[in-house]
mmCIF file of C-alpha atoms in Angstrom:
data_model
loop_
_atom_site.group_PDB
_atom_site.id
_atom_site.type_symbol
_atom_site.label_atom_id
_atom_site.label_comp_id
_atom_site.label_asym_id
_atom_site.label_seq_id
_atom_site.Cartn_x
_atom_site.Cartn_y
_atom_site.Cartn_z
ATOM 1 C CA MET A 1 -22.883 -32.347 12.146
ATOM 2 C CA ALA A 2 -23.774 -32.889 8.494
ATOM 3 C CA PHE A 3 -26.712 -30.491 8.808
ATOM 4 C CA ALA A 4 -24.469 -27.725 10.097
ATOM 5 C CA THR A 5 -21.964 -28.323 7.291
ATOM 6 C CA ASN A 6 -24.742 -28.165 4.675
ATOM 7 C CA ALA A 7 -26.042 -24.921 6.130
ATOM 8 C CA VAL A 8 -22.550 -23.416 6.094
ATOM 9 C CA VAL A 9 -21.977 -24.544 2.514
ATOM 10 C CA ASP A 10 -25.336 -23.104 1.435
ATOM 11 C CA GLU A 11 -24.478 -19.824 3.110
ATOM 12 C CA LEU A 12 -21.061 -19.709 1.455
ATOM 13 C CA VAL A 13 -22.552 -20.466 -1.957
ATOM 14 C CA GLU A 14 -25.118 -17.723 -1.428
ATOM 15 C CA GLY A 15 -22.341 -15.325 -0.492
ATOM 16 C CA LEU A 16 -20.433 -16.202 -3.645
ATOM 17 C CA LYS A 17 -23.556 -15.567 -5.715
ATOM 18 C CA HIS A 18 -23.899 -12.147 -4.106
ATOM 19 C CA ALA A 19 -20.242 -11.422 -4.826
ATOM 20 C CA ALA A 20 -20.793 -12.269 -8.462
ATOM 21 C CA ILE A 21 -23.828 -9.985 -8.613
ATOM 22 C CA SER A 22 -21.815 -7.152 -7.100
ATOM 23 C CA ARG A 23 -19.090 -7.701 -9.702
ATOM 24 C CA TYR A 24 -21.617 -7.402 -12.502
ATOM 25 C CA LEU A 25 -23.140 -4.291 -10.931
ATOM 26 C CA CYS A 26 -19.672 -2.732 -10.763
ATOM 27 C CA GLY A 27 -19.308 -3.344 -14.478
ATOM 28 C CA VAL A 28 -22.747 -1.865 -15.117
ATOM 29 C CA ALA A 29 -21.837 1.271 -13.110
ATOM 30 C CA LEU A 30 -18.650 1.657 -15.173
ATOM 31 C CA ILE A 31 -20.469 1.338 -18.484
ATOM 32 C CA LEU A 32 -23.250 3.716 -17.439
ATOM 33 C CA SER A 33 -20.740 6.275 -16.237
ATOM 34 C CA ILE A 34 -18.766 6.174 -19.489
ATOM 35 C CA TYR A 35 -22.020 6.265 -21.490
ATOM 36 C CA ASP A 36 -23.156 9.367 -19.607
ATOM 37 C CA TRP A 37 -19.734 10.934 -20.105
ATOM 38 C CA LEU A 38 -19.918 10.364 -23.852
ATOM 39 C CA LEU A 39 -23.522 11.568 -24.137
ATOM 40 C CA LEU A 40 -22.739 14.899 -22.526
ATOM 41 C CA LEU A 41 -19.494 15.454 -24.408
ATOM 42 C CA GLY A 42 -21.227 17.438 -27.205
ATOM 43 C CA GLN A 43 -23.118 19.741 -24.860
ATOM 44 C CA GLU A 44 -20.016 20.116 -22.716
ATOM 45 C CA SER A 45 -17.901 21.199 -25.670
ATOM 46 C CA GLU A 46 -20.469 23.817 -26.708
ATOM 47 C CA THR A 47 -21.045 25.344 -23.271
ATOM 48 C CA ILE A 48 -18.219 24.712 -20.864
ATOM 49 C CA TRP A 49 -15.132 24.437 -23.081
ATOM 50 C CA LYS A 50 -15.637 27.897 -24.567
ATOM 51 C CA GLY A 51 -15.708 29.702 -21.226
ATOM 52 C CA ARG A 52 -12.717 31.037 -19.357
ATOM 53 C CA TRP A 53 -10.932 28.815 -16.875
ATOM 54 C CA THR A 54 -12.031 29.177 -13.261
ATOM 55 C CA LEU A 55 -11.568 27.055 -10.167
ATOM 56 C CA PRO A 56 -15.062 25.465 -10.405
ATOM 57 C CA LYS A 57 -14.423 24.658 -14.057
ATOM 58 C CA GLY A 58 -11.115 22.993 -13.121
ATOM 59 C CA ILE A 59 -12.816 20.975 -10.392
ATOM 60 C CA TYR A 60 -15.526 19.980 -12.875
ATOM 61 C CA TYR A 61 -12.979 18.744 -15.387
ATOM 62 C CA PHE A 62 -10.985 16.948 -12.713
ATOM 63 C CA ASN A 63 -14.143 15.140 -11.664
ATOM 64 C CA ARG A 64 -15.148 14.360 -15.251
ATOM 65 C CA VAL A 65 -11.744 12.881 -16.115
ATOM 66 C CA VAL A 66 -10.758 11.184 -12.860
ATOM 67 C CA THR A 67 -14.061 9.470 -12.118
ATOM 68 C CA PRO A 68 -14.159 7.191 -15.206
ATOM 69 C CA ILE A 69 -10.462 6.439 -14.834
ATOM 70 C CA GLY A 70 -11.012 5.530 -11.185
ATOM 71 C CA LEU A 71 -13.943 3.305 -12.082
ATOM 72 C CA VAL A 72 -11.895 1.511 -14.708
ATOM 73 C CA VAL A 73 -9.062 0.922 -12.247
ATOM 74 C CA ALA A 74 -11.493 -0.259 -9.552
ATOM 75 C CA ALA A 75 -13.255 -2.611 -11.938
ATOM 76 C CA TYR A 76 -9.931 -4.052 -13.022
ATOM 77 C CA GLN A 77 -8.474 -4.448 -9.550
ATOM 78 C CA LEU A 78 -11.462 -5.337 -7.436
ATOM 79 C CA THR A 79 -13.501 -7.485 -9.787
ATOM 80 C CA ASP A 80 -12.980 -10.161 -12.319
ATOM 81 C CA LEU A 81 -15.924 -10.088 -14.642
ATOM 82 C CA ARG A 82 -15.522 -13.718 -15.645
ATOM 83 C CA THR A 83 -18.209 -16.283 -14.937
ATOM 84 C CA GLU A 84 -15.735 -19.137 -14.562
ATOM 85 C CA ALA A 85 -14.275 -17.523 -11.466
ATOM 86 C CA LEU A 86 -17.509 -18.138 -9.567
ATOM 87 C CA SER A 87 -17.906 -21.710 -10.836
ATOM 88 C CA THR A 88 -14.269 -22.427 -9.904
ATOM 89 C CA ARG A 89 -14.803 -21.133 -6.384
ATOM 90 C CA VAL A 90 -18.008 -23.116 -5.991
ATOM 91 C CA SER A 91 -16.346 -26.296 -7.226
ATOM 92 C CA LEU A 92 -13.390 -25.724 -4.869
ATOM 93 C CA LEU A 93 -15.809 -25.170 -2.012
ATOM 94 C CA ALA A 94 -17.739 -28.350 -2.919
ATOM 95 C CA SER A 95 -14.552 -30.404 -3.089
ATOM 96 C CA PHE A 96 -13.454 -28.994 0.282
ATOM 97 C CA CYS A 97 -16.778 -29.893 1.876
ATOM 98 C CA ALA A 98 -16.649 -33.364 0.338
ATOM 99 C CA PHE A 99 -13.261 -33.780 1.961
ATOM 100 C CA LEU A 100 -14.809 -33.012 5.379
#
């Protein structure tokens, strides 16, 4: 029975590590998206802003504005980019397994 419990605990700890990695990758995606947005802002102002407004241009701007906002909201709601959250979960898991 103890072997099965250890295997389950190891699997849960591994899953928590993967969750932490995915949180960090979400933060990286957000930063890279905003960085790309800021890099292209100069070229965008010279080429696209001066043209007349068309449907494709409106869709382009909608995508350029909504995507970073959506990533910020998703990063805030779906992830907590704090390292203590993982350590707290692991310690809670360890105390639960010690109780068993």
